[in-house]
Tab-separated table of C-alpha atoms and ligand atoms in Angstrom:
chain	number	residue	atom	x	y	z
A	279	UNK	CA	-42.040	36.688	76.984
A	280	UNK	CA	-40.582	38.710	74.081
A	281	UNK	CA	-43.170	41.166	72.797
A	282	UNK	CA	-43.896	41.599	69.094
A	283	UNK	CA	-42.541	45.155	69.436
A	284	UNK	CA	-39.204	44.091	70.806
A	285	UNK	CA	-38.837	41.671	67.970
A	286	UNK	CA	-39.611	44.298	65.342
A	287	UNK	CA	-37.185	46.767	66.930
A	288	UNK	CA	-34.481	44.086	67.020
A	289	UNK	CA	-34.758	43.785	63.222
A	290	UNK	CA	-33.656	47.299	62.448
A	291	UNK	CA	-32.251	46.946	58.924
A	292	UNK	CA	-28.844	48.408	58.240
A	293	UNK	CA	-28.649	47.881	54.445
A	294	UNK	CA	-24.895	48.507	54.176
A	295	UNK	CA	-23.176	47.450	50.952
A	296	UNK	CA	-19.598	48.578	51.729
A	297	UNK	CA	-17.013	49.189	54.452
A	298	UNK	CA	-16.493	52.818	55.465
A	299	UNK	CA	-13.201	53.422	57.184
A	300	UNK	CA	-13.475	54.859	60.668
A	301	UNK	CA	-17.192	55.825	60.330
A	302	UNK	CA	-19.921	55.186	62.786
A	303	UNK	CA	-21.026	51.526	62.176
A	304	UNK	CA	-24.484	50.575	63.370
A	305	UNK	CA	-25.723	47.110	64.128
A	306	UNK	CA	-29.378	45.920	63.555
A	307	UNK	CA	-30.287	47.391	66.960
A	308	UNK	CA	-29.464	50.860	65.658
A	309	UNK	CA	-26.498	51.205	68.088
A	310	UNK	CA	-22.826	51.519	67.185
A	311	UNK	CA	-21.176	48.053	66.987
A	312	UNK	CA	-19.340	47.689	70.395
A	313	UNK	CA	-16.897	44.952	69.597
A	314	UNK	CA	-13.214	45.970	69.784
A	315	UNK	CA	-9.856	44.322	69.676
A	316	UNK	CA	-11.365	41.048	68.564
A	317	UNK	CA	-11.713	38.756	65.595
A	318	UNK	CA	-14.110	37.325	63.009
A	319	UNK	CA	-14.727	33.661	62.195
A	320	UNK	CA	-16.736	32.090	59.450
A	321	UNK	CA	-18.740	29.076	60.488
A	322	UNK	CA	-19.274	27.208	57.198
A	323	UNK	CA	-22.147	24.941	58.395
A	324	UNK	CA	-24.112	28.009	59.543
A	325	UNK	CA	-23.033	30.071	56.515
A	326	UNK	CA	-22.472	32.885	59.011
A	327	UNK	CA	-19.740	35.215	60.144
A	328	UNK	CA	-19.319	35.854	63.847
A	329	UNK	CA	-17.521	38.868	65.140
A	330	UNK	CA	-16.212	38.889	68.720
A	331	UNK	CA	-14.625	41.801	70.633
A	332	UNK	CA	-14.378	43.895	73.755
A	333	UNK	CA	-17.802	45.252	74.784
A	334	UNK	CA	-17.337	48.578	76.552
A	335	UNK	CA	-21.034	49.124	77.220
A	336	UNK	CA	-22.875	47.431	80.054
A	337	UNK	CA	-22.418	44.626	80.867
A	338	UNK	CA	-18.616	44.708	80.156
A	339	UNK	CA	-17.159	41.622	78.583
A	340	UNK	CA	-16.967	40.155	75.092
A	341	UNK	CA	-19.703	40.852	72.522
A	342	UNK	CA	-20.742	38.798	69.560
A	343	UNK	CA	-22.357	40.010	66.306
A	344	UNK	CA	-23.385	37.870	63.404
A	345	UNK	CA	-23.587	38.617	59.654
A	346	UNK	CA	-24.110	37.000	56.315
A	347	UNK	CA	-22.140	39.566	54.334
A	348	UNK	CA	-19.519	41.240	56.684
A	349	UNK	CA	-21.301	44.647	56.243
A	350	UNK	CA	-24.508	44.186	58.185
A	351	UNK	CA	-24.282	42.900	61.757
A	352	UNK	CA	-26.824	41.561	64.188
A	353	UNK	CA	-26.149	42.149	67.863
A	354	UNK	CA	-26.056	38.638	69.530
A	355	UNK	CA	-25.295	40.191	72.903
A	356	UNK	CA	-22.538	39.847	75.488
A	357	UNK	CA	-21.397	36.188	75.315
A	358	UNK	CA	-19.200	36.382	78.513
A	359	UNK	CA	-19.271	39.032	81.164
A	360	UNK	CA	-16.018	40.166	82.611
A	361	UNK	CA	-17.365	39.995	86.185
A	362	UNK	CA	-14.406	40.340	88.654
A	363	UNK	CA	-11.826	40.358	86.027
A	364	UNK	CA	-10.454	43.961	86.055
A	365	UNK	CA	-9.058	43.956	82.524
A	366	UNK	CA	-10.650	41.757	79.815
A	367	UNK	CA	-9.154	42.601	76.476
A	368	UNK	CA	-8.662	41.301	72.924
A	369	UNK	CA	-11.032	38.255	72.927
A	370	UNK	CA	-10.481	35.891	70.012
A	371	UNK	CA	-12.607	32.863	69.187
A	372	UNK	CA	-11.772	29.708	67.185
A	373	UNK	CA	-13.858	26.677	66.356
A	374	UNK	CA	-12.709	23.274	67.343
A	375	UNK	CA	-14.245	21.100	64.588
A	376	UNK	CA	-13.477	17.837	66.300
A	377	UNK	CA	-15.026	18.594	69.666
A	378	UNK	CA	-17.517	21.041	68.245
A	379	UNK	CA	-16.558	23.793	70.655
A	380	UNK	CA	-16.054	27.475	70.344
A	381	UNK	CA	-12.928	28.469	72.249
A	382	UNK	CA	-12.207	31.982	73.282
A	383	UNK	CA	-8.806	33.238	74.410
A	384	UNK	CA	-8.364	36.748	75.788
A	385	UNK	CA	-6.041	39.000	77.729
A	386	UNK	CA	-6.744	38.468	81.398
A	387	UNK	CA	-5.309	41.228	83.676
A	388	UNK	CA	-5.622	43.521	86.565
A	389	UNK	CA	-5.851	47.369	86.378
A	390	UNK	CA	-2.137	47.846	86.488
A	391	UNK	CA	-1.494	45.144	83.841
A	392	UNK	CA	0.858	43.155	86.111
A	393	UNK	CA	-1.214	39.864	86.274
A	394	UNK	CA	-0.475	39.539	82.498
A	395	UNK	CA	-2.240	36.203	81.771
A	396	UNK	CA	-4.255	34.502	79.059
A	397	UNK	CA	-7.859	33.583	79.865
A	398	UNK	CA	-9.691	30.743	78.098
A	399	UNK	CA	-13.451	30.258	77.864
A	400	UNK	CA	-15.562	27.713	76.019
A	401	UNK	CA	-19.025	27.539	74.432
A	402	UNK	CA	-21.089	24.932	72.601
A	403	UNK	CA	-22.628	27.714	70.514
A	404	UNK	CA	-21.106	30.592	68.570
A	405	UNK	CA	-23.387	33.021	70.333
A	406	UNK	CA	-22.414	31.747	73.880
A	407	UNK	CA	-22.630	31.682	76.686
A	408	UNK	CA	-18.779	31.219	77.090
A	409	UNK	CA	-17.673	29.718	80.354
A	410	UNK	CA	-14.277	30.651	81.805
A	411	UNK	CA	-12.143	27.469	82.046
A	412	UNK	CA	-8.739	28.781	83.075
A	413	UNK	CA	-6.439	31.665	83.179
A	414	UNK	CA	-2.637	31.211	83.104
A	415	UNK	CA	0.766	32.667	82.192
A	416	UNK	CA	1.813	30.669	79.082
A	417	UNK	CA	4.855	28.674	80.235
A	418	UNK	CA	5.414	31.243	83.021
A	419	UNK	CA	5.727	34.108	80.539
A	420	UNK	CA	3.825	37.419	80.834
A	421	UNK	CA	1.117	37.791	78.197
A	422	UNK	CA	-0.878	40.913	77.148
A	423	UNK	CA	-2.040	41.638	73.628
A	424	UNK	CA	-2.754	38.436	71.593
A	425	UNK	CA	-3.196	37.269	68.150
A	426	UNK	CA	-4.787	33.918	67.351
A	427	UNK	CA	-3.987	31.947	64.212
A	428	UNK	CA	-5.251	28.542	62.943
A	429	UNK	CA	-3.128	27.132	60.165
A	430	UNK	CA	-5.732	25.854	57.569
A	431	UNK	CA	-3.482	23.049	56.416
A	432	UNK	CA	-2.886	21.523	59.848
A	433	UNK	CA	-5.667	22.935	61.983
A	434	UNK	CA	-3.008	23.703	64.616
A	435	UNK	CA	-3.666	26.856	66.570
A	436	UNK	CA	-1.082	29.420	67.748
A	437	UNK	CA	-1.204	32.446	69.961
A	438	UNK	CA	1.203	35.299	69.313
A	439	UNK	CA	1.468	37.209	72.544
A	440	UNK	CA	3.116	40.438	73.718
A	441	UNK	CA	5.204	39.021	76.561
A	442	UNK	CA	7.942	39.571	79.059
A	443	UNK	CA	9.323	42.769	80.596
A	444	UNK	CA	5.971	44.465	79.701
A	445	UNK	CA	5.872	43.608	76.085
A	446	UNK	CA	9.547	43.810	75.234
A	447	UNK	CA	9.089	40.843	73.036
A	448	UNK	CA	6.462	38.791	71.296
A	449	UNK	CA	6.338	35.053	71.836
A	450	UNK	CA	4.498	32.487	69.758
A	451	UNK	CA	2.904	29.429	71.532
A	452	UNK	CA	1.272	26.444	69.942
A	453	UNK	CA	-2.047	25.333	71.556
A	454	UNK	CA	-3.082	21.851	72.458
A	455	UNK	CA	-5.152	19.862	69.879
A	456	UNK	CA	-8.381	20.823	71.669
A	457	UNK	CA	-7.251	24.514	71.706
A	458	UNK	CA	-7.935	24.642	75.536
A	459	UNK	CA	-4.345	24.800	76.681
A	460	UNK	CA	-0.852	25.957	75.730
A	461	UNK	CA	1.933	23.542	74.796
A	462	UNK	CA	5.615	23.743	75.553
A	463	UNK	CA	6.291	24.786	71.937
A	464	UNK	CA	6.684	28.414	72.868
A	465	UNK	CA	9.405	30.743	71.389
A	466	UNK	CA	10.587	34.306	71.655
A	467	UNK	CA	10.161	35.718	68.207
A	468	UNK	CA	12.137	38.745	69.051
A	469	UNK	CA	9.899	41.674	68.194
A	470	UNK	CA	8.972	44.572	70.479
A	471	UNK	CA	5.314	45.110	69.439
A	472	UNK	CA	1.616	44.592	70.212
A	473	UNK	CA	-1.668	43.889	68.405
A	474	UNK	CA	-0.451	40.908	66.446
A	475	UNK	CA	-2.320	39.638	63.363
A	476	UNK	CA	-1.152	36.673	61.255
A	477	UNK	CA	-1.627	35.520	57.646
A	478	UNK	CA	0.043	32.817	55.509
A	479	UNK	CA	0.566	33.090	51.811
A	480	UNK	CA	2.586	30.801	49.596
A	481	UNK	CA	4.310	29.263	52.543
A	482	UNK	CA	5.277	32.569	54.081
A	483	UNK	CA	3.938	33.753	57.409
A	484	UNK	CA	3.179	37.471	57.774
A	485	UNK	CA	2.989	38.957	61.250
A	486	UNK	CA	1.432	42.442	61.350
A	487	UNK	CA	1.931	44.393	64.603
A	488	UNK	CA	1.663	47.806	66.123
A	489	UNK	CA	4.321	49.513	68.286
A	490	UNK	CA	3.829	49.827	72.029
A	491	UNK	CA	2.191	53.256	72.798
A	492	UNK	CA	-0.943	52.200	74.657
A	493	UNK	CA	-4.123	53.614	73.115
A	494	UNK	CA	-2.151	56.000	70.815
A	495	UNK	CA	-1.705	54.794	67.365
A	496	UNK	CA	1.779	54.400	65.935
A	497	UNK	CA	3.534	53.202	62.737
A	498	UNK	CA	2.798	49.556	62.132
A	499	UNK	CA	5.369	46.933	61.157
A	500	UNK	CA	5.252	43.496	59.488
A	501	UNK	CA	7.600	40.582	59.858
A	502	UNK	CA	7.892	37.471	57.647
A	503	UNK	CA	9.021	33.958	58.330
A	504	UNK	CA	8.918	30.608	56.670
A	505	UNK	CA	7.753	28.932	59.863
A	506	UNK	CA	5.181	30.295	62.236
A	507	UNK	CA	7.631	29.887	65.048
A	508	UNK	CA	10.151	32.097	63.243
A	509	UNK	CA	12.815	33.338	62.826
A	510	UNK	CA	11.001	36.567	61.753
A	511	UNK	CA	12.512	39.243	59.682
A	512	UNK	CA	11.340	42.831	60.198
A	513	UNK	CA	10.120	44.492	57.064
A	514	UNK	CA	8.818	47.909	58.063
A	515	UNK	CA	5.432	49.509	57.791
A	516	UNK	CA	2.924	48.049	55.247
A	517	UNK	CA	0.636	51.156	55.531
A	518	UNK	CA	1.237	52.806	52.151
A	519	UNK	CA	1.088	56.641	52.145
A	520	UNK	CA	0.310	56.676	55.859
A	521	UNK	CA	0.139	60.456	56.221
A	522	UNK	CA	-0.007	60.475	59.974
A	523	UNK	CA	2.523	57.631	60.340
A	524	UNK	CA	0.067	55.980	62.682
A	525	UNK	CA	-1.282	52.969	60.771
A	526	UNK	CA	-4.144	55.053	59.303
A	527	UNK	CA	-5.017	56.021	62.859
A	528	UNK	CA	-5.543	52.460	63.978
A	529	UNK	CA	-4.081	49.523	65.887
A	530	UNK	CA	-4.183	45.992	64.370
A	531	UNK	CA	-6.315	43.436	66.158
A	532	UNK	CA	-6.716	40.606	63.589
A	533	UNK	CA	-6.329	39.450	60.032
A	534	UNK	CA	-9.337	37.599	58.658
A	535	UNK	CA	-9.029	35.466	55.557
A	536	UNK	CA	-12.295	36.017	53.756
A	537	UNK	CA	-13.696	32.734	52.316
A	538	UNK	CA	-14.881	32.591	48.744
A	539	UNK	CA	-12.320	34.940	47.358
A	540	UNK	CA	-8.668	34.578	46.207
A	541	UNK	CA	-6.080	36.041	48.613
A	542	UNK	CA	-8.738	38.120	50.401
A	543	UNK	CA	-7.242	39.198	53.632
A	544	UNK	CA	-9.161	41.665	55.796
A	545	UNK	CA	-7.212	44.054	58.082
A	546	UNK	CA	-9.194	44.545	61.342
A	547	UNK	CA	-7.951	47.589	63.203
A	548	UNK	CA	-9.288	49.616	66.142
A	549	UNK	CA	-9.353	53.410	66.063
A	550	UNK	CA	-9.227	53.839	69.889
A	551	UNK	CA	-9.233	57.610	69.924
A	552	UNK	CA	-7.247	57.646	73.184
A	553	UNK	CA	-9.047	54.760	75.031
A	554	UNK	CA	-11.411	51.854	74.447
A	555	UNK	CA	-14.983	53.108	74.457
A	556	UNK	CA	-18.304	51.808	73.095
A	557	UNK	CA	-17.940	54.132	70.159
A	558	UNK	CA	-14.266	53.471	69.313
A	559	UNK	CA	-14.269	53.053	65.512
A	560	UNK	CA	-12.970	50.371	63.129
A	561	UNK	CA	-10.497	50.486	60.361
A	562	UNK	CA	-11.243	47.542	58.085
A	563	UNK	CA	-9.060	47.498	54.895
A	564	UNK	CA	-7.930	44.895	52.373
A	565	UNK	CA	-4.369	43.610	52.808
A	566	UNK	CA	-2.444	42.954	49.592
A	567	UNK	CA	0.587	40.741	49.194
A	568	UNK	CA	2.455	41.941	46.126
A	569	UNK	CA	4.003	39.571	43.527
A	570	UNK	CA	7.313	40.412	45.203
A	571	UNK	CA	5.911	39.196	48.610
A	572	UNK	CA	5.473	42.565	50.225
A	573	UNK	CA	2.502	43.311	52.533
A	574	UNK	CA	0.668	46.412	51.549
A	575	UNK	CA	-2.406	48.314	52.960
A	576	UNK	CA	-3.778	51.155	50.901
A	577	UNK	CA	-6.284	53.558	52.351
A	578	UNK	CA	-9.835	53.521	51.082
A	579	UNK	CA	-12.475	55.796	52.563
A	580	UNK	CA	-15.016	53.248	51.229
A	581	UNK	CA	-14.679	49.910	49.570
A	582	UNK	CA	-16.399	46.578	49.156
A	583	UNK	CA	-15.562	42.943	48.487
A	584	UNK	CA	-15.789	43.353	44.726
A	585	UNK	CA	-12.204	44.357	44.740
A	586	UNK	CA	-11.313	40.647	45.346
A	587	UNK	CA	-11.430	37.842	42.763
A	588	UNK	CA	-14.062	35.210	43.584
A	589	UNK	CA	-12.768	31.622	43.903
A	590	UNK	CA	-14.029	29.392	41.098
A	591	UNK	CA	-17.047	27.413	42.299
B	738	GAL	C1	-2.574	48.906	74.063
B	738	GAL	C2	-3.146	47.580	73.910
B	738	GAL	C3	-4.609	47.675	74.247
B	738	GAL	C4	-4.668	48.060	75.716
B	738	GAL	C5	-3.965	49.447	75.907
B	738	GAL	C6	-3.918	49.806	77.351
B	738	GAL	O1	-1.285	48.893	73.705
B	738	GAL	O2	-3.055	47.184	72.545
B	738	GAL	O3	-5.237	46.377	74.080
B	738	GAL	O4	-4.072	47.079	76.550
B	738	GAL	O5	-2.615	49.272	75.423
B	738	GAL	O6	-3.132	50.965	77.503
């Protein structure tokens, strides 16, 4: 039985009204949010945001946090434990509206990163539990860091994955209609990078990536294409005035399109500080696409959603 005291403690109010780049970010339980390398989804019928990511505290696995405003997060616990899987990284969840399932893809690996597979797990609820269904090399290719993208116009889902010869290239693979498997539509998009995040604006796909330097941040790069399967053109770093030339000391993990605002793209980055740990921080910043079609990220120490224009109701 849950005591009245446990319930009261669990409702520790956070009262945040802004994003603070790289600062200690506490959840409702008073502990730092431990949810790295993941993604955010908005579940419209629950009017709730869910944030998934690597949970470095015990038990290890994927954590879920929920929020109504993107600033204040409730710890929903570990929604899948990594168990015997040695390396469980970069979980990303999407919602299959037709079958009403939450589908998680993640980097499934061993300690020396040579298994190089994708794992897939499924839940009936956003807060889990997620049950592991399969792990595989997509079309026999190595797979490590992943980005997951659902095209809002077609509801088709794609995974960008750092692939063969230990991430010498990124591939893009289309998922099956139920999001539970990969299809044979799988191409080399000829980029040597990691941490892929994808957005689409005015028919152009933007792929934002990091270089390959493990837990050490490096200059980011973005690529553009008129089809999600490419060909992609390399454009350089979108991090404007990036003093340390290290993507504002972060590595991309996802781009979340914030509903309710025009062209509101949220950069989700991890500040690993040398390795993944429960207290690794987050760099969340707005992504702008300029009238000329360039991707730009500007540094803000603190910012809020008022910088975006609300969609007309
Ligand atoms: C990074 C990758 C992380 C983790 C790390 C291990 O490049 O983005 O997710 O795999 O390497 O060194």
